[in-house]
mmCIF file of C-alpha atoms and ligand atoms in Angstrom:
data_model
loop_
_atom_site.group_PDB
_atom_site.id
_atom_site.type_symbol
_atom_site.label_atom_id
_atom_site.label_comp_id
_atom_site.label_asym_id
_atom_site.label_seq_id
_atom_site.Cartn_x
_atom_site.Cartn_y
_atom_site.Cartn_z
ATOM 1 C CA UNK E 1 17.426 17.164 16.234
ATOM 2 C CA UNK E 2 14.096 14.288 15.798
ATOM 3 C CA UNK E 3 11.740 17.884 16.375
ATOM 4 C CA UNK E 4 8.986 18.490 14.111
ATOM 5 C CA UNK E 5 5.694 19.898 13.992
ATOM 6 C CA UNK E 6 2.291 18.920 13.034
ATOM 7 C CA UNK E 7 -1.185 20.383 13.035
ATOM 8 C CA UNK E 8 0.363 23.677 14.472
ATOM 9 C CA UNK E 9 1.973 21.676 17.752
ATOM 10 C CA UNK E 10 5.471 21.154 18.029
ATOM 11 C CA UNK E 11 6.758 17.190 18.964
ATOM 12 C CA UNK E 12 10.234 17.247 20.447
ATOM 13 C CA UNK E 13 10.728 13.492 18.150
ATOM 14 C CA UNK E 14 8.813 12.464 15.236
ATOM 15 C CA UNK E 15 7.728 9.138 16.879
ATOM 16 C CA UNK E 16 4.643 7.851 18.341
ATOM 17 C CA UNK E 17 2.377 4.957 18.492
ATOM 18 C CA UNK E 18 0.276 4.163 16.007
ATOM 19 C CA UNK E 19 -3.555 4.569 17.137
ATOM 20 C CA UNK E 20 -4.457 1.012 18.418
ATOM 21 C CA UNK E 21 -1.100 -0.248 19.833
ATOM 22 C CA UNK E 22 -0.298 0.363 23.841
ATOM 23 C CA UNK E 23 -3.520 2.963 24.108
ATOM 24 C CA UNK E 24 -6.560 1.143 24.753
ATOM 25 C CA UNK E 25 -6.324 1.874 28.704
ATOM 26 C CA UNK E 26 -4.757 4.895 30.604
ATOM 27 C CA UNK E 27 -1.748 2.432 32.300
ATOM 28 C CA UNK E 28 -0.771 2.305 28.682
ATOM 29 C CA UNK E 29 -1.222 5.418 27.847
ATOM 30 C CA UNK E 30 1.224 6.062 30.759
ATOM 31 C CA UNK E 31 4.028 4.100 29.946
ATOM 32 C CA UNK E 32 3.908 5.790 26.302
ATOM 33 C CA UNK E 33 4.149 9.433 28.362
ATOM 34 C CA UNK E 34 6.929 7.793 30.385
ATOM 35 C CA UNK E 35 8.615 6.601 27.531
ATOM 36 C CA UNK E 36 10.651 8.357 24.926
ATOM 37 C CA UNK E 37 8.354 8.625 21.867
ATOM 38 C CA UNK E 38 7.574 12.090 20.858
ATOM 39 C CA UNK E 39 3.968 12.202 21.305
ATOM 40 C CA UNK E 40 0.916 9.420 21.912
ATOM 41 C CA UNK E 41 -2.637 8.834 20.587
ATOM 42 C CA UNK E 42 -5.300 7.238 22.273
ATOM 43 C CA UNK E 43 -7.554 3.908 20.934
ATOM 44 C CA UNK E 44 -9.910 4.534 18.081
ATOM 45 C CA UNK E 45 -12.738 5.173 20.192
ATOM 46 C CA UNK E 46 -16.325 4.545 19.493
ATOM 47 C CA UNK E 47 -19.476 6.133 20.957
ATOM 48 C CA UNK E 48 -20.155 2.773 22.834
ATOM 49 C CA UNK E 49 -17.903 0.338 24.936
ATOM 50 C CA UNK E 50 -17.020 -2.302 22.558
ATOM 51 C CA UNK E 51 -15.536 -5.608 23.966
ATOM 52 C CA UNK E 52 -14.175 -6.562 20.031
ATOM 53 C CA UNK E 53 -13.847 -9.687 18.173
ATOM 54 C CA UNK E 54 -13.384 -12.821 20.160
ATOM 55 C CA UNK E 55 -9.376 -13.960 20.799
ATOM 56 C CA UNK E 56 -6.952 -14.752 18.936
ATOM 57 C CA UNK E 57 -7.312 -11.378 16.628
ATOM 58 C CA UNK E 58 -3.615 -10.427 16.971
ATOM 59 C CA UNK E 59 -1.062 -12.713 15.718
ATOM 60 C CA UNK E 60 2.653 -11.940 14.938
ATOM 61 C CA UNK E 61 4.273 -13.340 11.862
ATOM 62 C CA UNK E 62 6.895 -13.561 10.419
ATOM 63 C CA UNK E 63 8.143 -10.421 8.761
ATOM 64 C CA UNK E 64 4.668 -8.634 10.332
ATOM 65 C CA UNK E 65 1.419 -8.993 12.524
ATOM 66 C CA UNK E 66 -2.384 -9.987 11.393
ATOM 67 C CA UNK E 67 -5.106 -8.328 13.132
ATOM 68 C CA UNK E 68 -9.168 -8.208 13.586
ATOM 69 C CA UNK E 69 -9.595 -7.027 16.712
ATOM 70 C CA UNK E 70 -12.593 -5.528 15.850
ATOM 71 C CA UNK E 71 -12.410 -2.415 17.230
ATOM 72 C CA UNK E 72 -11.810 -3.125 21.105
ATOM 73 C CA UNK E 73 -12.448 0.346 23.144
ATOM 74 C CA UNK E 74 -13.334 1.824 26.224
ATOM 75 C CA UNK E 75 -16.014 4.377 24.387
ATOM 76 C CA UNK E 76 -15.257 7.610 23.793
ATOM 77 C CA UNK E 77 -16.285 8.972 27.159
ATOM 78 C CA UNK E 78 -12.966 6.999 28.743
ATOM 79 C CA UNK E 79 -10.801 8.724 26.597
ATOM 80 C CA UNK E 80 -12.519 12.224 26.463
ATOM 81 C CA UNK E 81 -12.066 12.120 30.108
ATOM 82 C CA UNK E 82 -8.193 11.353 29.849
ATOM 83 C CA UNK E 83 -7.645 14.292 27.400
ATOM 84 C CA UNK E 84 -9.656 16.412 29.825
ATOM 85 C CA UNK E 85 -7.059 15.556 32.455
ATOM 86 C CA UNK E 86 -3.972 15.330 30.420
ATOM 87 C CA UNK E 87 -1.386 17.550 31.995
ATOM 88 C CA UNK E 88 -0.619 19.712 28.993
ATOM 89 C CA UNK E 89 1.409 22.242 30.582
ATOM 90 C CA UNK E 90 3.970 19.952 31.605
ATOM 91 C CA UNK E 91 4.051 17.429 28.860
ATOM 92 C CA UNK E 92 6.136 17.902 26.327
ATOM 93 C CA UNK E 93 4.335 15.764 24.496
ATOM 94 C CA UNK E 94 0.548 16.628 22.524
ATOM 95 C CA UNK E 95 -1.902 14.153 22.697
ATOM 96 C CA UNK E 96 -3.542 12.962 19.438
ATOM 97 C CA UNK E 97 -7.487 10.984 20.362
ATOM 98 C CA UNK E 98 -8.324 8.860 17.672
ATOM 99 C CA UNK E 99 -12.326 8.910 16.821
ATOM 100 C CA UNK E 100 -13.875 6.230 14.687
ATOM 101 C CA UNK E 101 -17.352 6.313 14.871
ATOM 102 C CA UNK E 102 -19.174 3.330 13.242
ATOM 103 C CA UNK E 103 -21.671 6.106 11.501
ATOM 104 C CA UNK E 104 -21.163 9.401 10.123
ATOM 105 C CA UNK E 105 -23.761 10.745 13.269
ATOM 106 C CA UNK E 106 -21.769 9.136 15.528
ATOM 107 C CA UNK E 107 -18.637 11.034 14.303
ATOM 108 C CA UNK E 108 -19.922 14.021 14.559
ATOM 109 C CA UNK E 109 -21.579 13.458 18.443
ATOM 110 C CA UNK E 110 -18.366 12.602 19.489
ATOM 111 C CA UNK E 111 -16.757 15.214 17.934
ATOM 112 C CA UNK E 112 -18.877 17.790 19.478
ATOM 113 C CA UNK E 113 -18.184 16.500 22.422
ATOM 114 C CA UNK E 114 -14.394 17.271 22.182
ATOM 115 C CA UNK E 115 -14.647 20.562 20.810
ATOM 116 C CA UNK E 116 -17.608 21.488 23.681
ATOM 117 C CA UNK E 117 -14.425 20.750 25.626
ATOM 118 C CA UNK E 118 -12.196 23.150 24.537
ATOM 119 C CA UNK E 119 -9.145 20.749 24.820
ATOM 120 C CA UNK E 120 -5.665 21.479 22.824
ATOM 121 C CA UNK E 121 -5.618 17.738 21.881
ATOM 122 C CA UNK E 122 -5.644 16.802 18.218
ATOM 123 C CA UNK E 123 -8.263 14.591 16.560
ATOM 124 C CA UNK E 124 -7.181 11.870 14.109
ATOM 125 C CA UNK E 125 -10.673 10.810 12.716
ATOM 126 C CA UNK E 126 -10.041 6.999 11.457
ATOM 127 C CA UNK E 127 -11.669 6.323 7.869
ATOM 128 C CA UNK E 128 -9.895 3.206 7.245
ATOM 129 C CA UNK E 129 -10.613 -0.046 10.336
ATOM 130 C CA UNK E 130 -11.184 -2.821 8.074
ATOM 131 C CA UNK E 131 -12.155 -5.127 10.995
ATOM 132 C CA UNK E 132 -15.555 -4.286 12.108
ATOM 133 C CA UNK E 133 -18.087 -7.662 10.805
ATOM 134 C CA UNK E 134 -20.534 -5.556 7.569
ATOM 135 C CA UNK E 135 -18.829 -2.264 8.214
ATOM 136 C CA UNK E 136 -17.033 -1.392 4.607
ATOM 137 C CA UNK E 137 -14.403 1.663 5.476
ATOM 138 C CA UNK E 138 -15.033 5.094 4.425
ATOM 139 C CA UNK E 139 -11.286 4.817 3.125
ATOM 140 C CA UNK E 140 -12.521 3.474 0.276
ATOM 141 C CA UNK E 141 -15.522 5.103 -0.705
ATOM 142 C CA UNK E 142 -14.351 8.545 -2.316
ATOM 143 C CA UNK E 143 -17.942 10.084 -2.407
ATOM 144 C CA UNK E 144 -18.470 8.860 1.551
ATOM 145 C CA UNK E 145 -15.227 10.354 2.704
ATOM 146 C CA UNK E 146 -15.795 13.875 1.151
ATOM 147 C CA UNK E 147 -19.556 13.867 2.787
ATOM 148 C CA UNK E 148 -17.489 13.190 5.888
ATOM 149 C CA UNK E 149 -14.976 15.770 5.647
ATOM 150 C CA UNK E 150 -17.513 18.191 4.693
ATOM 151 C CA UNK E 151 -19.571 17.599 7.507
ATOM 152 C CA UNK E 152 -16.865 16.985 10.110
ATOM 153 C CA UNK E 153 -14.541 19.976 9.353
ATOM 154 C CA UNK E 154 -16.686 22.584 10.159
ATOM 155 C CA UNK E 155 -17.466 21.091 13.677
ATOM 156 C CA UNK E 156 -13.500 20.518 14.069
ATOM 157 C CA UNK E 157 -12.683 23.966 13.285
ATOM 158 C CA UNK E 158 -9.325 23.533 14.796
ATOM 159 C CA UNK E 159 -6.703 21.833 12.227
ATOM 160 C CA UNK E 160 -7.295 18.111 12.565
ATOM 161 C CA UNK E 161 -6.003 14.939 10.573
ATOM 162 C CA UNK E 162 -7.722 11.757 8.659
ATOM 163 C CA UNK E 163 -6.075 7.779 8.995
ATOM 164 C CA UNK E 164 -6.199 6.528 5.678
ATOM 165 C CA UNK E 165 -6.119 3.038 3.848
ATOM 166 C CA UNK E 166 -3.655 1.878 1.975
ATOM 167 C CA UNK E 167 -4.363 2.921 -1.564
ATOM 168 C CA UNK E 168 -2.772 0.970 -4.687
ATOM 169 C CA UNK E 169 -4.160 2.533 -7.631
ATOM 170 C CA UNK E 170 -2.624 6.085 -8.474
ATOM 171 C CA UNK E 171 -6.356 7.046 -9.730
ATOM 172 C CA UNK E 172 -6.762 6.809 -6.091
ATOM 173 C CA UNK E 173 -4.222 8.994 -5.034
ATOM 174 C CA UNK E 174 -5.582 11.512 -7.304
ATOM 175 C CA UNK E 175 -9.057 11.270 -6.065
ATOM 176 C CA UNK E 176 -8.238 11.233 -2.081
ATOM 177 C CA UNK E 177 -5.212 13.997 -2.220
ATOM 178 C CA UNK E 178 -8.078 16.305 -3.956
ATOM 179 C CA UNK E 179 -10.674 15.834 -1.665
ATOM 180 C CA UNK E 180 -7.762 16.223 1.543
ATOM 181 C CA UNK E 181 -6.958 19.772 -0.273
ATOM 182 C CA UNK E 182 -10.606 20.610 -0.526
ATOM 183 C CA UNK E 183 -10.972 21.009 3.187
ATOM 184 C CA UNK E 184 -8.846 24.422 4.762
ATOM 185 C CA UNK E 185 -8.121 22.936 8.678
ATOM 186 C CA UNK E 186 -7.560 18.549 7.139
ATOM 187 C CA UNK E 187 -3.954 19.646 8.370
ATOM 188 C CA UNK E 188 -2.636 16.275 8.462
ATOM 189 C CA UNK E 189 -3.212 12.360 6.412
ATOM 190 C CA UNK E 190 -1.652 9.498 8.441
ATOM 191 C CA UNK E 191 -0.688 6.204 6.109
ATOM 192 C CA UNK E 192 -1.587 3.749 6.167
ATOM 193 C CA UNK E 193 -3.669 2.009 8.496
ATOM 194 C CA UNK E 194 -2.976 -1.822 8.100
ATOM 195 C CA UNK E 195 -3.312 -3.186 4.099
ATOM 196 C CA UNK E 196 -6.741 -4.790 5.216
ATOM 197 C CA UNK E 197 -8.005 -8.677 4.852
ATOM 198 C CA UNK E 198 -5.369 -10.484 4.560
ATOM 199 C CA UNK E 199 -4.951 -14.434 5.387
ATOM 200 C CA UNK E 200 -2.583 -16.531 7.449
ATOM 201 C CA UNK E 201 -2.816 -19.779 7.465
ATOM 202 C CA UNK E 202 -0.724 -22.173 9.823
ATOM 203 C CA UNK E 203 1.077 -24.798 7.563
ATOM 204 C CA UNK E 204 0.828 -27.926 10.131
ATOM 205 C CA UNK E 205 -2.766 -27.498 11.459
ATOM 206 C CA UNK E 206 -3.673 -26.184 7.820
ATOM 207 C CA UNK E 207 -5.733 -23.960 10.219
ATOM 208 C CA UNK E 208 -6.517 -20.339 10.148
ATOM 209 C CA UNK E 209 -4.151 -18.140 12.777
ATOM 210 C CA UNK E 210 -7.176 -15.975 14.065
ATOM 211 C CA UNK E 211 -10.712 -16.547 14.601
ATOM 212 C CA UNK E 212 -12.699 -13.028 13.329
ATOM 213 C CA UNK E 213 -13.569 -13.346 9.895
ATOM 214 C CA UNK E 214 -12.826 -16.532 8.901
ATOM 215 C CA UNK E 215 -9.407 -15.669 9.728
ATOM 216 C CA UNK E 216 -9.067 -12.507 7.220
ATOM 217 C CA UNK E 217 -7.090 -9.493 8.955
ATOM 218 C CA UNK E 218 -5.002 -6.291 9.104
ATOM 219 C CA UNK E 219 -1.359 -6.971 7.697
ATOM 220 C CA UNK E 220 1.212 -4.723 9.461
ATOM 221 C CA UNK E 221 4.760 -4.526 10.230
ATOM 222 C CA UNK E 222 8.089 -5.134 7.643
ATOM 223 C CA UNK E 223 5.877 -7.091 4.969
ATOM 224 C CA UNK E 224 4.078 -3.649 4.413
ATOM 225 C CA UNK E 225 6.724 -1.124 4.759
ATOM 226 C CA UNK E 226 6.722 -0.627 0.986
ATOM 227 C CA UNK E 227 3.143 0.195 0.207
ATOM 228 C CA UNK E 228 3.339 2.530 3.277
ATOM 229 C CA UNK E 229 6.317 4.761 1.818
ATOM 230 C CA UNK E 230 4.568 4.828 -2.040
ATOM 231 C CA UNK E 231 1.218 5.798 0.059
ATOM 232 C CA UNK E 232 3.160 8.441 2.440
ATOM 233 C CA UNK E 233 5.049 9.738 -0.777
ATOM 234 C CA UNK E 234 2.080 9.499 -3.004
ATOM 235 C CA UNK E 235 0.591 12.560 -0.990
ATOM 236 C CA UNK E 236 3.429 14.235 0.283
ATOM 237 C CA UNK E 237 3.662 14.940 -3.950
ATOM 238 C CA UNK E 238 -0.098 16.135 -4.165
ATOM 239 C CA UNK E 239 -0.620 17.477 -0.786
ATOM 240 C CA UNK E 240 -1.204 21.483 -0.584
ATOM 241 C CA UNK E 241 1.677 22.972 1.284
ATOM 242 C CA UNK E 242 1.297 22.961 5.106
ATOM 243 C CA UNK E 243 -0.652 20.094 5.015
ATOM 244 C CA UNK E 244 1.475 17.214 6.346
ATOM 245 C CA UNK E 245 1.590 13.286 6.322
ATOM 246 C CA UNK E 246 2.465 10.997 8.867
ATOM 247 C CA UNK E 247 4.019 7.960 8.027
ATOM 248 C CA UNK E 248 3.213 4.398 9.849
ATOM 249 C CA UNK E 249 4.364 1.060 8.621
ATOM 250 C CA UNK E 250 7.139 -1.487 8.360
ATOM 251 C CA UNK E 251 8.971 0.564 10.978
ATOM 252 C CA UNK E 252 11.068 -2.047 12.810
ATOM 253 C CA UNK E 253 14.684 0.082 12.968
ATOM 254 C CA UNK E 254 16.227 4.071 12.323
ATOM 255 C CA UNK E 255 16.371 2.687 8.798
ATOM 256 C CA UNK E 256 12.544 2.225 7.836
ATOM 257 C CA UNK E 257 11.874 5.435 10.176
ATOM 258 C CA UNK E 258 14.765 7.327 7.577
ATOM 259 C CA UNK E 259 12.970 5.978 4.317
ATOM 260 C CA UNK E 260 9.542 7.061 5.989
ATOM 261 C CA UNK E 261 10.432 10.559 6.423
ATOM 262 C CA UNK E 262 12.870 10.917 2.929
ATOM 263 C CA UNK E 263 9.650 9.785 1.384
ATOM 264 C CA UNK E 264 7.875 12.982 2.853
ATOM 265 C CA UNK E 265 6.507 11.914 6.553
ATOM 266 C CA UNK E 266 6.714 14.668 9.153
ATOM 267 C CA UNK E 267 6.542 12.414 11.892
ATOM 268 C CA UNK E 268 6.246 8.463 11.899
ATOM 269 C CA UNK E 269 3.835 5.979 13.801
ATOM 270 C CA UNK E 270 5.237 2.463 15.062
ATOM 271 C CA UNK E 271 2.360 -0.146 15.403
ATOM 272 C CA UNK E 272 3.149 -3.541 15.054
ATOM 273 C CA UNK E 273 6.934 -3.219 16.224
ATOM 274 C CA UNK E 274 5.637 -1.269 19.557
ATOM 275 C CA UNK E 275 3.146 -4.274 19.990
ATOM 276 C CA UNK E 276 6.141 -6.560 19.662
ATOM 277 C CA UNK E 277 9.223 -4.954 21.091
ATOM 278 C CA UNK E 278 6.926 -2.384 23.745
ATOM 279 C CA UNK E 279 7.753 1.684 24.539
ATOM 280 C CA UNK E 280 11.527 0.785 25.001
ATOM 281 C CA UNK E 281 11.733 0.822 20.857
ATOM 282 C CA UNK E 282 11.182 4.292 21.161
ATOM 283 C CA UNK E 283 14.448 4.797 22.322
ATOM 284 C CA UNK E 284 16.262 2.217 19.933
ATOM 285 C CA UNK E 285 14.601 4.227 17.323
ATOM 286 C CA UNK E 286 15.427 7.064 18.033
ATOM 287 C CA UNK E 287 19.220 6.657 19.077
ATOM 288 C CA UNK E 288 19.294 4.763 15.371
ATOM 289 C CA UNK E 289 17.523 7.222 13.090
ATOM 290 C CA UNK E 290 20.055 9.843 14.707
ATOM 291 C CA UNK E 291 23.194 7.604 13.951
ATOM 292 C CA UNK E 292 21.600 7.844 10.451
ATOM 293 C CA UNK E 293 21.655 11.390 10.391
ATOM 294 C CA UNK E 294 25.166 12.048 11.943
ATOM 295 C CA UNK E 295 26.526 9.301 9.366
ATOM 296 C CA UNK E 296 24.504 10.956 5.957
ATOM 297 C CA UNK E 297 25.192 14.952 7.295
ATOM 298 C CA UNK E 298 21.749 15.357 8.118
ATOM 299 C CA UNK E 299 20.858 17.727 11.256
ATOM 300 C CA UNK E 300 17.386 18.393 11.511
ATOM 301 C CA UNK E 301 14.204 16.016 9.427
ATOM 302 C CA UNK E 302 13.970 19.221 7.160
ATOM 303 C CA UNK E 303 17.159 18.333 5.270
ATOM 304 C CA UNK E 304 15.628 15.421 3.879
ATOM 305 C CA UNK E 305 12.271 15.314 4.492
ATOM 306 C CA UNK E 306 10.571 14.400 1.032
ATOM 307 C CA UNK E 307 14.074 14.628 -0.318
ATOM 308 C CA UNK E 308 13.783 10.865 -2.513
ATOM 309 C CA UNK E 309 15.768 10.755 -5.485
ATOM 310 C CA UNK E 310 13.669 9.007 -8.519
ATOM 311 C CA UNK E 311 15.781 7.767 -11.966
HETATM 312 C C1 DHB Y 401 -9.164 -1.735 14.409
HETATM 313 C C2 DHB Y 401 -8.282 -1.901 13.376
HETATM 314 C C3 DHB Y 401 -7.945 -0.835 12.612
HETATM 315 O O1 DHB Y 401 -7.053 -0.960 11.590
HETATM 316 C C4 DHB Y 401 -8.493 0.399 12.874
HETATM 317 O O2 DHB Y 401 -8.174 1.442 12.107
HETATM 318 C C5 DHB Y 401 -9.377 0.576 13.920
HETATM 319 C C6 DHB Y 401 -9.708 -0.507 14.690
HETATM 320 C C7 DHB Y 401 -9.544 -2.886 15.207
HETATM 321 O O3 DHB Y 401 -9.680 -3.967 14.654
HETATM 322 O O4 DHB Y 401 -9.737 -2.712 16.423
#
């Protein structure tokens, strides 16, 4: 049993995409619902159309992916639109929209928006894209991010969730995890977004592999999996009860998916290996993380969730 439950809504698996990968457009968005993850999220979405940061801003690698794509989106019209028709009745599956307005007014005009709707999707506000030319991420800025929250919840009312950096520094755990538990409906903290600015360089051409930014990007995939599960236990250890964390990155097999979740994740995000492998992974996940479970004695995510041994 993959179940689990977050923000009040049940998943019947723990697995989605992570907000960014397969979402931009609805034929996307379809193939997710057709495939067998356990819920989907839309594009961070911005109050304008944004075209992004000229090509190539995605680049595998090779134990991960580099990206600046600079925040590529339809606007959040497009995608206010597809939760207004999402079937919800006879989906299975909730729909998370993913909001990341490049001002703290524009967060809370699209926000509005969605709750003038009256829609049961759930919002993941995104604090942490590192990949937007002169924008620094509110990720990073403690005092920012609780003038957010405070500002945001209210509007929200309904339980809702934050995307967060990657953090490094346990003063930093300390600082976010007590604003998080300062706000009643922040039901949820998804980590990490990618570990931001990175570099890759190609070795023959002694040339940078994408062109935003002098070539600085997002790192995701395997080469991050272990800041992810510090980050996703980090909170899971200061987090009130009933709020929850979703784990995302490094997830290429059952195995990473298993460490996610022992760590404390209630439900796990795939980004780079969905870019790579597409929605069939969800099913090779899936089928793996329940050989896992069958092998260890496990039968439902509660057993272990959070359940890491330390020395
Ligand atoms: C983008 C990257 C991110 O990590 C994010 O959170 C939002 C947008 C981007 O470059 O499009």
């Amino acid at each position: 049993d993959l179940s689990t439950s977050i923000a009040g809504v049940s998943l019947p698996n723990l697995f989605f995409n992570a907000s960014g990968v397969w979402c931009q457009h609805e034929s996307e968005l379809k193939e997710l619902l057709n495939s067998e993850s356990g819920s989907l999220i839309t594009k961070s979405a911005t109050f304008e159309y944004r075209e992004g940061n000229p090509s190539p801003r995605y680049v595998p690698l090779p134990a991960g992916s580099i990206n600046s794509m600079g925040l590529p989106n339809e606007g959040y019209e497009y995608y206010l639109n597809y939760a207004k028709n999402y079937d919800y009745t006879n989906n299975v599956k909730p729909l998370f929209v993913s909001l990341s307005g490049l001002s703290l007014q524009d967060n809370v005009k699209m926000v509005e928006q969605f709750v003038a709707a009256d829609l049961p999707c759930i919002l993941e506000i995104n604090f942490s894209c590192p990949n937007v030319p002169g924008k620094p991420q509110l990720g990073y800025d403690m005092d920012a991010m609780e003038n957010a929250l405070k500002v945001l919840a209210p509007i929200v009312k309904k339980p809702f969730g934050i995307k967060l950096p990657p953090y490094f520094d346990i003063a930093h755990f300390d600082a976010v995890a007590a604003i998080v538990n300062k706000i009643d409906n922040l039901a949820f903290v998804t980590c990490v977004n990618s570990v931001g600015n990175g570099l890759a360089i190609d070795f023959e051409t002694e040339t940078a592999l994408i062109k935003p930014k002098d070539g600085f990007g997002g790192l995701g995939g395997a080469m991050i999996l272990n800041t992810a599960l510090a980050n996703v236990n980090a909170f899971h250890r200061r987090l009130n009860e009933g709020k929850k964390v979703i784990g995302v990155g490094g997830v290429t097999s059952g195995k990473e998916a298993f460490l996610h979740v022992l760590a404390g994740a209630s439900a796990v995000q795939i980004g780079t290996q969905l870019k790579e492998e597409g929605p069939v992974f969800f099913a090779r996940v899936k089928k793996e993380l329940e050989e896992i479970m069958q092998a260890k004695g496990y039968k439902s995510l509660d057993d272990f969730r959070g359940k890491v041994k330390t020395l």
